[in-house]
Amino acid sequence: MIRQFFWYKVGNGISISAWFDNWCLHSLSISAWFDNWCLHSPLISSLSARQVNRGGFNMNSRLVDIIANGEWVWPDQWNSKFPNAIVPSIDVYTPDKLWWRDRNGIFNELSFGVAWNDIRPREAKVVWASVVWFANCIPRHAFILWG
């Protein structure tokens, strides 16, 4: 449920799962198999564990493991599965960075506050809220009034 909100900006590709992570070419970090990356990520949604193993990889492969010299190093038949998969540029000097993609599709630096605000349940504001919760209120008293 929550994995869909985590996206990587690709740097050196070491932190990103090749199969499970979501990642974006324009520098949001990546697992090739499990992470989200642009249109095709996570790759595990299109490949089985058996296909990954037959391709010469394992489930712990990182994004950097499936790219060499600016090209995919996966079996040729995978090219038909991912015909428009653009190879991300790997920068060995830049670490991958984890971002939060909110429900509106906007990328934010990951923080618990941003994540909680995006996934928390939302209810209509009740008219009596300002009576119970106000500046300088004593929480114990507010709780008694609220109860």
GROMACS .gro file of C-alpha atoms in nm:
model
  147
    1MET     CA    1   0.000   0.000   0.000
    2ILE     CA    2   0.262   0.252   0.100
    3ARG     CA    3   0.539   0.143  -0.139
    4GLN     CA    4   0.368   0.327  -0.425
    5PHE     CA    5   0.454   0.659  -0.261
    6PHE     CA    6   0.830   0.590  -0.237
    7TRP     CA    7   1.032   0.688  -0.543
    8TYR     CA    8   1.405   0.703  -0.598
    9LYS     CA    9   1.598   0.962  -0.788
   10VAL     CA   10   1.879   0.772  -0.958
   11GLY     CA   11   2.231   0.861  -0.863
   12ASN     CA   12   2.478   0.575  -0.843
   13GLY     CA   13   2.204   0.307  -0.848
   14ILE     CA   14   2.346   0.122  -0.548
   15SER     CA   15   2.058   0.190  -0.308
   16ILE     CA   16   1.784   0.100  -0.554
   17SER     CA   17   1.638  -0.248  -0.581
   18ALA     CA   18   1.635  -0.345  -0.946
   19TRP     CA   19   1.301  -0.524  -0.907
   20PHE     CA   20   1.102  -0.380  -0.618
   21ASP     CA   21   1.171  -0.005  -0.592
   22ASN     CA   22   1.006   0.280  -0.781
   23TRP     CA   23   1.252   0.503  -0.953
   24CYS     CA   24   1.262   0.781  -1.205
   25LEU     CA   25   1.528   0.865  -1.458
   26HIS     CA   26   1.540   1.226  -1.367
   27SER     CA   27   1.710   1.148  -1.048
   28LEU     CA   28   1.433   1.013  -0.824
   29SER     CA   29   1.649   0.632  -0.644
   30ILE     CA   30   1.571   0.288  -0.772
   31SER     CA   31   1.523  -0.086  -0.739
   32ALA     CA   32   1.499  -0.217  -1.087
   33TRP     CA   33   1.269  -0.499  -0.991
   34PHE     CA   34   1.054  -0.376  -0.706
   35ASP     CA   35   1.084   0.001  -0.709
   36ASN     CA   36   0.863   0.233  -0.913
   37TRP     CA   37   1.049   0.393  -1.196
   38CYS     CA   38   0.869   0.593  -1.455
   39LEU     CA   39   0.633   0.385  -1.668
   40HIS     CA   40   0.768   0.036  -1.602
   41SER     CA   41   0.862   0.034  -1.239
   42PRO     CA   42   0.862  -0.166  -1.035
   43LEU     CA   43   0.987  -0.432  -1.275
   44ILE     CA   44   0.863  -0.714  -1.055
   45SER     CA   45   0.509  -0.626  -1.167
   46SER     CA   46   0.604  -0.742  -1.520
   47LEU     CA   47   0.854  -1.019  -1.441
   48SER     CA   48   0.834  -1.330  -1.230
   49ALA     CA   49   1.108  -1.439  -0.990
   50ARG     CA   50   1.178  -1.727  -1.229
   51GLN     CA   51   1.230  -1.485  -1.521
   52VAL     CA   52   1.463  -1.274  -1.308
   53ASN     CA   53   1.671  -1.581  -1.219
   54ARG     CA   54   1.672  -1.712  -1.577
   55GLY     CA   55   1.792  -1.369  -1.686
   56GLY     CA   56   2.104  -1.417  -1.476
   57PHE     CA   57   1.999  -1.196  -1.187
   58ASN     CA   58   1.868  -1.251  -0.836
   59MET     CA   59   1.604  -1.081  -0.627
   60ASN     CA   60   1.871  -0.873  -0.450
   61SER     CA   61   1.999  -0.712  -0.771
   62ARG     CA   62   2.042  -0.336  -0.757
   63LEU     CA   63   1.972  -0.098  -1.042
   64VAL     CA   64   2.344  -0.060  -1.101
   65ASP     CA   65   2.361  -0.439  -1.158
   66ILE     CA   66   2.138  -0.431  -1.465
   67ILE     CA   67   2.309  -0.141  -1.641
   68ALA     CA   68   2.658  -0.142  -1.794
   69ASN     CA   69   2.816   0.125  -2.013
   70GLY     CA   70   2.486   0.309  -2.045
   71GLU     CA   71   2.290   0.005  -2.165
   72TRP     CA   72   2.057  -0.255  -2.014
   73VAL     CA   73   2.232  -0.586  -1.956
   74TRP     CA   74   1.920  -0.798  -1.950
   75PRO     CA   75   1.808  -1.072  -2.193
   76ASP     CA   76   1.703  -0.956  -2.540
   77GLN     CA   77   1.347  -1.088  -2.496
   78TRP     CA   78   1.295  -0.838  -2.214
   79ASN     CA   79   1.333  -0.557  -2.468
   80SER     CA   80   0.990  -0.650  -2.606
   81LYS     CA   81   0.843  -0.628  -2.254
   82PHE     CA   82   0.998  -0.285  -2.201
   83PRO     CA   83   1.033  -0.140  -2.554
   84ASN     CA   84   1.065   0.222  -2.445
   85ALA     CA   85   1.264   0.171  -2.126
   86ILE     CA   86   1.515   0.452  -2.120
   87VAL     CA   87   1.838   0.362  -1.946
   88PRO     CA   88   1.897   0.592  -1.649
   89SER     CA   89   2.228   0.768  -1.629
   90ILE     CA   90   2.435   0.633  -1.341
   91ASP     CA   91   2.654   0.886  -1.160
   92VAL     CA   92   2.897   0.701  -0.934
   93TYR     CA   93   2.960   1.015  -0.729
   94THR     CA   94   2.597   1.090  -0.645
   95PRO     CA   95   2.400   0.878  -0.399
   96ASP     CA   96   2.046   0.771  -0.482
   97LYS     CA   97   1.784   0.979  -0.304
   98LEU     CA   98   1.451   0.861  -0.171
   99TRP     CA   99   1.151   1.087  -0.236
  100TRP     CA  100   0.784   1.083  -0.143
  101ARG     CA  101   0.536   1.110  -0.432
  102ASP     CA  102   0.212   1.241  -0.286
  103ARG     CA  103  -0.141   1.156  -0.394
  104ASN     CA  104  -0.129   1.446  -0.643
  105GLY     CA  105   0.186   1.310  -0.809
  106ILE     CA  106   0.411   1.581  -0.666
  107PHE     CA  107   0.756   1.475  -0.544
  108ASN     CA  108   0.865   1.593  -0.199
  109GLU     CA  109   1.172   1.521   0.006
  110LEU     CA  110   1.083   1.229   0.227
  111SER     CA  111   0.987   1.311   0.585
  112PHE     CA  112   0.748   1.152   0.830
  113GLY     CA  113   0.544   1.472   0.842
  114VAL     CA  114   0.494   1.483   0.465
  115ALA     CA  115   0.413   1.112   0.452
  116TRP     CA  116   0.166   1.123   0.743
  117ASN     CA  117  -0.012   1.429   0.609
  118ASP     CA  118  -0.059   1.252   0.277
  119ILE     CA  119  -0.184   0.913   0.401
  120ARG     CA  120  -0.373   1.008   0.719
  121PRO     CA  121  -0.749   0.966   0.731
  122ARG     CA  122  -0.931   1.290   0.666
  123GLU     CA  123  -1.256   1.382   0.833
  124ALA     CA  124  -1.466   1.695   0.814
  125LYS     CA  125  -1.370   1.953   1.075
  126VAL     CA  126  -1.625   1.963   1.355
  127VAL     CA  127  -1.768   2.297   1.465
  128TRP     CA  128  -1.674   2.247   1.831
  129ALA     CA  129  -1.300   2.184   1.767
  130SER     CA  130  -1.198   2.541   1.854
  131VAL     CA  131  -1.373   2.510   2.192
  132VAL     CA  132  -1.168   2.205   2.288
  133TRP     CA  133  -0.836   2.274   2.113
  134PHE     CA  134  -0.708   2.629   2.126
  135ALA     CA  135  -0.380   2.808   2.183
  136ASN     CA  136  -0.254   2.777   2.543
  137CYS     CA  137  -0.504   2.505   2.630
  138ILE     CA  138  -0.408   2.253   2.896
  139PRO     CA  139  -0.430   1.913   2.725
  140ARG     CA  140  -0.565   1.740   3.038
  141HIS     CA  141  -0.850   1.990   3.061
  142ALA     CA  142  -0.918   1.971   2.687
  143PHE     CA  143  -0.935   1.593   2.710
  144ILE     CA  144  -1.187   1.609   2.998
  145LEU     CA  145  -1.402   1.857   2.805
  146TRP     CA  146  -1.371   1.646   2.493
  147GLY     CA  147  -1.469   1.323   2.672
   0.00000   0.00000   0.00000
